[in-house]
Short mmCIF file of C-alpha atoms and ligand atoms in Angstrom, two decimals:
data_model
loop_
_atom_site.label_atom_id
_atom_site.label_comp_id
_atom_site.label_asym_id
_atom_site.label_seq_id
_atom_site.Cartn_x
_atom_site.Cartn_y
_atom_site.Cartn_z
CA UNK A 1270 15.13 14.83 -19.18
CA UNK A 1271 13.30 11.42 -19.15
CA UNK A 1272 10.80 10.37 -16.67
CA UNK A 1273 13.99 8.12 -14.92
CA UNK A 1274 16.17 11.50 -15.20
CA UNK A 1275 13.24 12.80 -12.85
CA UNK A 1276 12.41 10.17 -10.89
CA UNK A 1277 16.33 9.72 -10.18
CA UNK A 1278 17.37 13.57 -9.36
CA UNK A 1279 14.08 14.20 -7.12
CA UNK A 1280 15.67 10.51 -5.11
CA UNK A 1281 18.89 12.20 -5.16
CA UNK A 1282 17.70 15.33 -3.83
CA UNK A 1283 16.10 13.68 -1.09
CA UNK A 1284 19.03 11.64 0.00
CA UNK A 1285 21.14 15.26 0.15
CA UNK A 1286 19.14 16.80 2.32
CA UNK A 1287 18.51 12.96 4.38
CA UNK A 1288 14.69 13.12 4.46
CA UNK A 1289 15.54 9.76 2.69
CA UNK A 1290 18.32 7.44 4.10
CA UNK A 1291 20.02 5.30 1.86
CA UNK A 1292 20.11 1.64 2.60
CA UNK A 1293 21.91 0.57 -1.09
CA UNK A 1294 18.64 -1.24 -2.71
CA UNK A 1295 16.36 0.93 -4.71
CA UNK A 1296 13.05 1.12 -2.94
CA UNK A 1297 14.59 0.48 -0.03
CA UNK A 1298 15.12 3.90 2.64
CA UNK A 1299 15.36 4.66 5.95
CA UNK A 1300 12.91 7.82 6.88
CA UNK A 1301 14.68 10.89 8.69
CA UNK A 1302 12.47 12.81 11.82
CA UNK A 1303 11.16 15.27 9.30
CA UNK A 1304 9.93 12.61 7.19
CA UNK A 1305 8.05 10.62 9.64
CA UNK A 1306 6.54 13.66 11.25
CA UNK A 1307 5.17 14.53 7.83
CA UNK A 1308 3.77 11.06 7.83
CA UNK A 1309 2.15 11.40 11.14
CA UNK A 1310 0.69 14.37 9.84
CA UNK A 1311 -0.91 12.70 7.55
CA UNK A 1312 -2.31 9.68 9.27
CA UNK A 1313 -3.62 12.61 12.09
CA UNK A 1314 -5.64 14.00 8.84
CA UNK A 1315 -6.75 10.88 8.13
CA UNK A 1316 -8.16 10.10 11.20
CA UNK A 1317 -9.83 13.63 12.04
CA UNK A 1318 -12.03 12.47 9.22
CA UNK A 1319 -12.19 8.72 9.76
CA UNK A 1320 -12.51 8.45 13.53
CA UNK A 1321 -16.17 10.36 13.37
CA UNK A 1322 -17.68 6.67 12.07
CA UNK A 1323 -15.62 4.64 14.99
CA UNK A 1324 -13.98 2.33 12.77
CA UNK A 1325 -12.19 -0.98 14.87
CA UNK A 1326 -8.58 -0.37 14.96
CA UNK A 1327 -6.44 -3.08 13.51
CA UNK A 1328 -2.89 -3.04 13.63
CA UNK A 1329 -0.91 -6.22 11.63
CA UNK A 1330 3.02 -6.59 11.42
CA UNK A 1331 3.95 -5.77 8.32
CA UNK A 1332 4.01 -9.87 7.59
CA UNK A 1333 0.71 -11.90 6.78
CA UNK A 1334 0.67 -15.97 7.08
CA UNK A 1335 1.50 -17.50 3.97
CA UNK A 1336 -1.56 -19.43 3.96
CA UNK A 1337 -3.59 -16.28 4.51
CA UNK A 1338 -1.57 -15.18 1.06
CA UNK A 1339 -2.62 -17.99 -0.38
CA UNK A 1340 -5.90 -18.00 0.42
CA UNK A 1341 -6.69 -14.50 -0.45
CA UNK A 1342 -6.10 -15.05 -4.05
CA UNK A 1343 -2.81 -12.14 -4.15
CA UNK A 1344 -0.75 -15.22 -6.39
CA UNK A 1345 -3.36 -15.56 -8.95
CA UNK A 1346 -3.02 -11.54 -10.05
CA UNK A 1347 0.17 -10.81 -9.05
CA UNK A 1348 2.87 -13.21 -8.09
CA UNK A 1349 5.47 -11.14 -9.69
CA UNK A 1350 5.21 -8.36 -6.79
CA UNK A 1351 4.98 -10.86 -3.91
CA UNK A 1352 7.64 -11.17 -0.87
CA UNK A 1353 8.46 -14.46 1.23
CA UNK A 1354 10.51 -14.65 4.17
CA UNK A 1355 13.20 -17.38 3.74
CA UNK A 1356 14.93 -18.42 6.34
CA UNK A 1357 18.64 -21.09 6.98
CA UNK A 1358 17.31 -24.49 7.78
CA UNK A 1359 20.58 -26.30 6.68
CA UNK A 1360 23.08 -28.46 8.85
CA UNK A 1361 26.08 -27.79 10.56
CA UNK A 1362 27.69 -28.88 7.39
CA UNK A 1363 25.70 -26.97 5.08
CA UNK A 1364 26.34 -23.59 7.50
CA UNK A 1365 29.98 -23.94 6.90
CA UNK A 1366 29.24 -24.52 3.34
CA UNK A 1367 26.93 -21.59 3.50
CA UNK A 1368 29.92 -19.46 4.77
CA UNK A 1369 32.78 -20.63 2.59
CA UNK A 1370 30.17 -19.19 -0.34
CA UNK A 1371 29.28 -16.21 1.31
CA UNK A 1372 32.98 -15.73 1.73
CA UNK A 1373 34.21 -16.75 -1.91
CA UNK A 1374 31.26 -13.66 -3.15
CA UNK A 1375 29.04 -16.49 -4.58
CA UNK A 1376 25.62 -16.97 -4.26
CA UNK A 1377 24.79 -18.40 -0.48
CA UNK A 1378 20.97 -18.82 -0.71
CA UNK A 1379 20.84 -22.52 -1.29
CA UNK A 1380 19.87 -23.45 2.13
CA UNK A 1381 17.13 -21.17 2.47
CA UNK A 1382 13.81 -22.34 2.18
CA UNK A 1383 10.35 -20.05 2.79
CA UNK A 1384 8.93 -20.10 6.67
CA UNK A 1385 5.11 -19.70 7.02
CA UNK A 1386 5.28 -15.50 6.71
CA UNK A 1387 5.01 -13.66 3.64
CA UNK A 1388 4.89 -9.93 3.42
CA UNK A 1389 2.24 -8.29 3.48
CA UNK A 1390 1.11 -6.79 -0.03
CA UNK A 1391 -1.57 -3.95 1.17
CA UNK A 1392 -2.91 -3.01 4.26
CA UNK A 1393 -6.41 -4.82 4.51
CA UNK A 1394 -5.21 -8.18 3.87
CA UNK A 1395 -4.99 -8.77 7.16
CA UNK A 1396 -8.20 -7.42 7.90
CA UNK A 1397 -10.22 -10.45 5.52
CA UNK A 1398 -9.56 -13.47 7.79
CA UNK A 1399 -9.42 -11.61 11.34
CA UNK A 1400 -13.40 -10.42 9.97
CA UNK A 1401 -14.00 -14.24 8.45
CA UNK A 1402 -12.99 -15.70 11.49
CA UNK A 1403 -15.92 -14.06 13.77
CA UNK A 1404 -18.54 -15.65 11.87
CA UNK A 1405 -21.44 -13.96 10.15
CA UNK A 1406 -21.59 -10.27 10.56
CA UNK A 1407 -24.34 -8.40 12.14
CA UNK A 1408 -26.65 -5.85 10.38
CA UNK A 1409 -24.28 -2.90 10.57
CA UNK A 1410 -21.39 -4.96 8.89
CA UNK A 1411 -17.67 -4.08 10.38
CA UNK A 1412 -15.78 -1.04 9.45
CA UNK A 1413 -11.55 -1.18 10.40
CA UNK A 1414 -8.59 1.22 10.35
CA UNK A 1415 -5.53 -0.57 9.36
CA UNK A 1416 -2.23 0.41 8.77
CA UNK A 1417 0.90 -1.26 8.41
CA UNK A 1418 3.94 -1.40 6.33
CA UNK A 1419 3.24 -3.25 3.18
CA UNK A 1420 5.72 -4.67 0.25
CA UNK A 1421 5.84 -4.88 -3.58
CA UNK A 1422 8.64 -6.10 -5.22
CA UNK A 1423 9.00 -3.50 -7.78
CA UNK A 1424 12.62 -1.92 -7.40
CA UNK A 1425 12.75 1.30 -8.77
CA UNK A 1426 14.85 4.39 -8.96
CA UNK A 1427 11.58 6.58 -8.26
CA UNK A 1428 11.09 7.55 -4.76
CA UNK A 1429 7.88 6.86 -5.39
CA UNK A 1430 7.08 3.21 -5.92
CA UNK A 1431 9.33 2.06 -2.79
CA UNK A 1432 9.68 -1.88 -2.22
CA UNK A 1433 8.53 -0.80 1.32
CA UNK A 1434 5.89 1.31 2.39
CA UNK A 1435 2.90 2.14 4.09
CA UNK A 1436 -0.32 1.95 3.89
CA UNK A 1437 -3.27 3.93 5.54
CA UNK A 1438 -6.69 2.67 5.15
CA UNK A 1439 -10.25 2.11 5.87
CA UNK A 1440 -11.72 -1.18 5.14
CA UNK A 1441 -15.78 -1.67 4.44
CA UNK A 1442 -17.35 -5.56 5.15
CA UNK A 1443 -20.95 -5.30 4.27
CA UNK A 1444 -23.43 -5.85 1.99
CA UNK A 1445 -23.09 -3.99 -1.76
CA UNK A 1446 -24.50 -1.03 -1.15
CA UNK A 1447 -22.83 -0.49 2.21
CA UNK A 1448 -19.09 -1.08 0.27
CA UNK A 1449 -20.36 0.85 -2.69
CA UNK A 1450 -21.75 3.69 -0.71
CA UNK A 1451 -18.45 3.38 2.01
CA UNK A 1452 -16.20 4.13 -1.27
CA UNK A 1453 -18.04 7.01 -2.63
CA UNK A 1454 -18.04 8.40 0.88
CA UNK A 1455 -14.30 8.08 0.67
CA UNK A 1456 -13.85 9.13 -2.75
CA UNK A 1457 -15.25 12.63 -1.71
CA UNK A 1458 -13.22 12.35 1.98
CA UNK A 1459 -10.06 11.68 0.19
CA UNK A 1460 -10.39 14.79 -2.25
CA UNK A 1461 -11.09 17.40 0.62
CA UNK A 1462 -8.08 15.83 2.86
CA UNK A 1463 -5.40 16.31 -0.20
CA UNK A 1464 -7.19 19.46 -1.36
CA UNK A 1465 -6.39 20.46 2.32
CA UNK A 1466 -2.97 19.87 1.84
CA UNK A 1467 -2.72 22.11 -1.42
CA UNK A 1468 -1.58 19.29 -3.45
CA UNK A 1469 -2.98 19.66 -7.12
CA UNK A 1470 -4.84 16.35 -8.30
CA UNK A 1471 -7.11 14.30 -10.46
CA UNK A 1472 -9.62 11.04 -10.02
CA UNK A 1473 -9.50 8.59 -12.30
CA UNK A 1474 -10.25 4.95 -12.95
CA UNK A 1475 -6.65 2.79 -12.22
CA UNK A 1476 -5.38 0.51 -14.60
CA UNK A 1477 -3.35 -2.46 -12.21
CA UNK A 1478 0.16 -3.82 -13.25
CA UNK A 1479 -1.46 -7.28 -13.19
CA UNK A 1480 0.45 -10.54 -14.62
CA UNK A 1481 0.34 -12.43 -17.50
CA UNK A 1482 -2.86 -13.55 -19.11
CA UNK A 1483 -5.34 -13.69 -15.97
CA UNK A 1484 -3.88 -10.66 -15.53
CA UNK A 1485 -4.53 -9.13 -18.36
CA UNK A 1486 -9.16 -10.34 -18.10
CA UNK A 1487 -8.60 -9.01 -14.44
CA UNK A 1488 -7.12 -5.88 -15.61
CA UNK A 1489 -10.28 -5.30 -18.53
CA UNK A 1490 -13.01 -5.79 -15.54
CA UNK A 1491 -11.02 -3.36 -13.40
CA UNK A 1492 -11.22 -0.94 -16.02
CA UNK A 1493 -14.85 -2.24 -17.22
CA UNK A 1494 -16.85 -2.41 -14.02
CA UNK A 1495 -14.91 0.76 -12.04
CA UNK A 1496 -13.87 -1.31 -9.12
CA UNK A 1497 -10.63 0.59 -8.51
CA UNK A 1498 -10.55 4.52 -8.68
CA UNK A 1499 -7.55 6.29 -8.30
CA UNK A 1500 -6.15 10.13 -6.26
CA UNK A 1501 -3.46 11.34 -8.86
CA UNK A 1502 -1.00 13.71 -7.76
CA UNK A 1503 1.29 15.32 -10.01
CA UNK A 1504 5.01 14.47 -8.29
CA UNK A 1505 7.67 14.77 -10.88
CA UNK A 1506 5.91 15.68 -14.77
CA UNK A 1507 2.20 16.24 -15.03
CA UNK A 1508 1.65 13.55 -17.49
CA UNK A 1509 2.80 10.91 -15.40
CA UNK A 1510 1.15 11.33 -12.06
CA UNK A 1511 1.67 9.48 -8.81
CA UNK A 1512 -1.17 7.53 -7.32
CA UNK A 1513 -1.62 8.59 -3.56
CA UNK A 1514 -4.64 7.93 -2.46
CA UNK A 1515 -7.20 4.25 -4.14
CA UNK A 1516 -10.84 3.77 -3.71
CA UNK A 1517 -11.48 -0.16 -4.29
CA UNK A 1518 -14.18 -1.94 -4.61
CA UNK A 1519 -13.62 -5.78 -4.44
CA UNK A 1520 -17.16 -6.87 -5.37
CA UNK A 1521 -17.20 -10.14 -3.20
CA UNK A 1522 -13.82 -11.35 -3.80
CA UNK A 1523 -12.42 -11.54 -0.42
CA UNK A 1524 -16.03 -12.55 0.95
CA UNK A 1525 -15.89 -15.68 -1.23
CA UNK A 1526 -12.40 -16.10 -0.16
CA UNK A 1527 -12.94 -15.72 3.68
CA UNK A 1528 -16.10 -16.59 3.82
CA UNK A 1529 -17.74 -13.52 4.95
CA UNK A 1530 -21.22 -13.35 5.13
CA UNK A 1531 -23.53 -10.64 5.80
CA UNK A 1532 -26.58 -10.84 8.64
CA UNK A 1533 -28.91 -12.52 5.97
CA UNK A 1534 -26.17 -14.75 4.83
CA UNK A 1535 -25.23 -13.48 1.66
CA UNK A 1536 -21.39 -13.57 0.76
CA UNK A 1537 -19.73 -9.97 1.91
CA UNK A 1538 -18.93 -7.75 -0.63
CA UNK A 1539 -15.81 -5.38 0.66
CA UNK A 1540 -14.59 -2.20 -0.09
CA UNK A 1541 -11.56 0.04 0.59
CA UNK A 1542 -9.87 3.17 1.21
CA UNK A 1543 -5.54 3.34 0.94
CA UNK A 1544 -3.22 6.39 1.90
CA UNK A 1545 -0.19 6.24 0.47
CA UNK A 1546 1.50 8.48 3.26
CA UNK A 1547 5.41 8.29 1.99
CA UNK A 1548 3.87 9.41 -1.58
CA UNK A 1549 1.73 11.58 -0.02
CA UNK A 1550 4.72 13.10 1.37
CA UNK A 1551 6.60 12.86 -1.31
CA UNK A 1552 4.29 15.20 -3.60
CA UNK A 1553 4.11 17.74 -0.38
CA UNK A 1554 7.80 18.05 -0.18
CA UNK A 1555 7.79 18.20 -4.22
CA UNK A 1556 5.24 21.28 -4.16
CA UNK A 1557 5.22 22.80 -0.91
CA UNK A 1558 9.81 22.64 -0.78
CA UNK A 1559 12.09 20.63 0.85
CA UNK A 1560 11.86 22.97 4.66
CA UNK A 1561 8.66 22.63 6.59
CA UNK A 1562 8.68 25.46 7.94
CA UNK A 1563 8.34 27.36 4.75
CA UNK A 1564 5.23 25.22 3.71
CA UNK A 1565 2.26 27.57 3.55
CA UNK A 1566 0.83 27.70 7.24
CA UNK A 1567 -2.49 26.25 6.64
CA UNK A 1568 -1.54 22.96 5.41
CA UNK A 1569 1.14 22.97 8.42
CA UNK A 1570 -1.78 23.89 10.54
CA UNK A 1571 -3.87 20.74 9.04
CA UNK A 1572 -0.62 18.27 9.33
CA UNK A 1573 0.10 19.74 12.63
CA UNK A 1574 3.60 20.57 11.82
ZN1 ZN B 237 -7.07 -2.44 0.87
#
């Protein structure tokens, strides 16, 4: 069996039993009661461990401003994975035009031109500007929860790398060493919450799909400086494990694009954590079986399932 074999009969498995709901575009499901509860499991986990350092609570729709897209720097490293909203801003005339295509099975996209929202491609992005916008940050910097539904337009028969999914995280505005130290803190936090859920894993340093030839000196610092660590779980072969869980460091990237700056007026460095919770779930159903109630009890005592 190839790795597309796998990633194709664990989807298919899924679907039959309806954790997964097809919606006819790969990496695009609908998510039965099970599913989500195992979710919510998750994100309960993640917050008996996060809530002790009283974190803000952000919640964004899963869309970001285009500008704020634009601004953050996203296009520069990887325009190939982004999502706009289009919308019809046509005539009369060019509706029934619209129509008469639709109708005849041709394309019927002409009219439709971007709006100001674009999807949101992780978590935190809305976190940057909301931060930026307050002015300089005091002495402790600003730590946030955020979680939201996030897109990548990578279509894919692998359950796995959805076009739509979420992402659980913690996000660190500081100085260096208080995003450096926030990530390590995570790094170890993120090992004892999967370890708790008897998945088997590994850490290691993540290599980014980005684009083209900026891509390509973005991807060599990555690697270089360790800004991006990675939780690998094993979901369908060993060799090619799943990312679930990243630790990033963004030096001050997102300071310098915001405009963050620290009590003394330095430029922000930021840092942070992401759950994956669908691949998260994913690798529990994958190791633990397809019922819940046959999971070993201690993990469904720690997902509170
Ligand atoms: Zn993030």
């Amino acid at each position: 069996m190839t790795v597309a074999d796998l990633h194709r009969a664990y989807r298919d498995e899924l679907l039959a039993h309806g954790l997964l709901i097809s919606m006819g575009v790969d990496g695009l499901y609908g998510r039965s009661g099970t599913f989500e509860a195992v979710v919510e499991g998750i994100n309960r986990a993640v917050g008996a461990v996060g809530d002790a350092d009283r974190p803000e609570v952000m919640r964004f729709p899963p869309g970001i401003g285009k500008w704020q897209l634009e601004q953050s720097g996203y296009l520069k490293s990887s325009p190939h994975l982004v999502g706009t909203v289009h919308s019809f801003t046509g005539s009369d005339s060019d509706h029934r035009a619209m129509l008469d295509t639709l109708a005849k099975g041709e394309d019927w996209t002409a009219n439709q031109r971007t709006t100001e929202v674009a999807l949101a491609p992780a978590a935190c992005y809305g976190v940057y500007p909301a931060i930026g916008a307050r002015g300089r940050l005091g002495a402790e910097g600003a730590l946030v929860d955020c979680y939201t539904y996030c897109f990548r337009h990578e279509p894919s028969v692998d359950p796995a790398r959805m076009q739509m999914f979420r992402q659980r995280e913690h996000v660190r505005l500081g100085s260096e060493d208080q995003a450096l130290a926030f990530r390590e803190k995570w790094k170890a936090r993120g090992q004892a919450i999967v370890s708790s859920f008897a998945l088997p894993f590994e850490i290691d340093i993540a290599n980014d799909p980005f684009f083209g030839r900026t891509g390509r000196l973005l991807a060599a610092s990555q690697r270089e400086e360790s800004l991006k660590f990675e939780l690998l779980v094993p979901i369908h072969a060993t060799e090619h494990p799943t990312a679930c869980v990243s630790f990033n460091y963004h030096r001050d990237l997102f300071g310098q694009a915001w405009k963050i700056e620290t009590a003394d007026g330095a430029t922000a460095h930021t840092a942070c954590v992401g759950f994956g919770v669908e691949r998260i779930t994913l690798a529990l159903f994958k190791h633990h079986g397809l019922a819940v109630g046959r999971w070993p009890q201690k993990v469904r005592d720690v997902l509170g399932l």
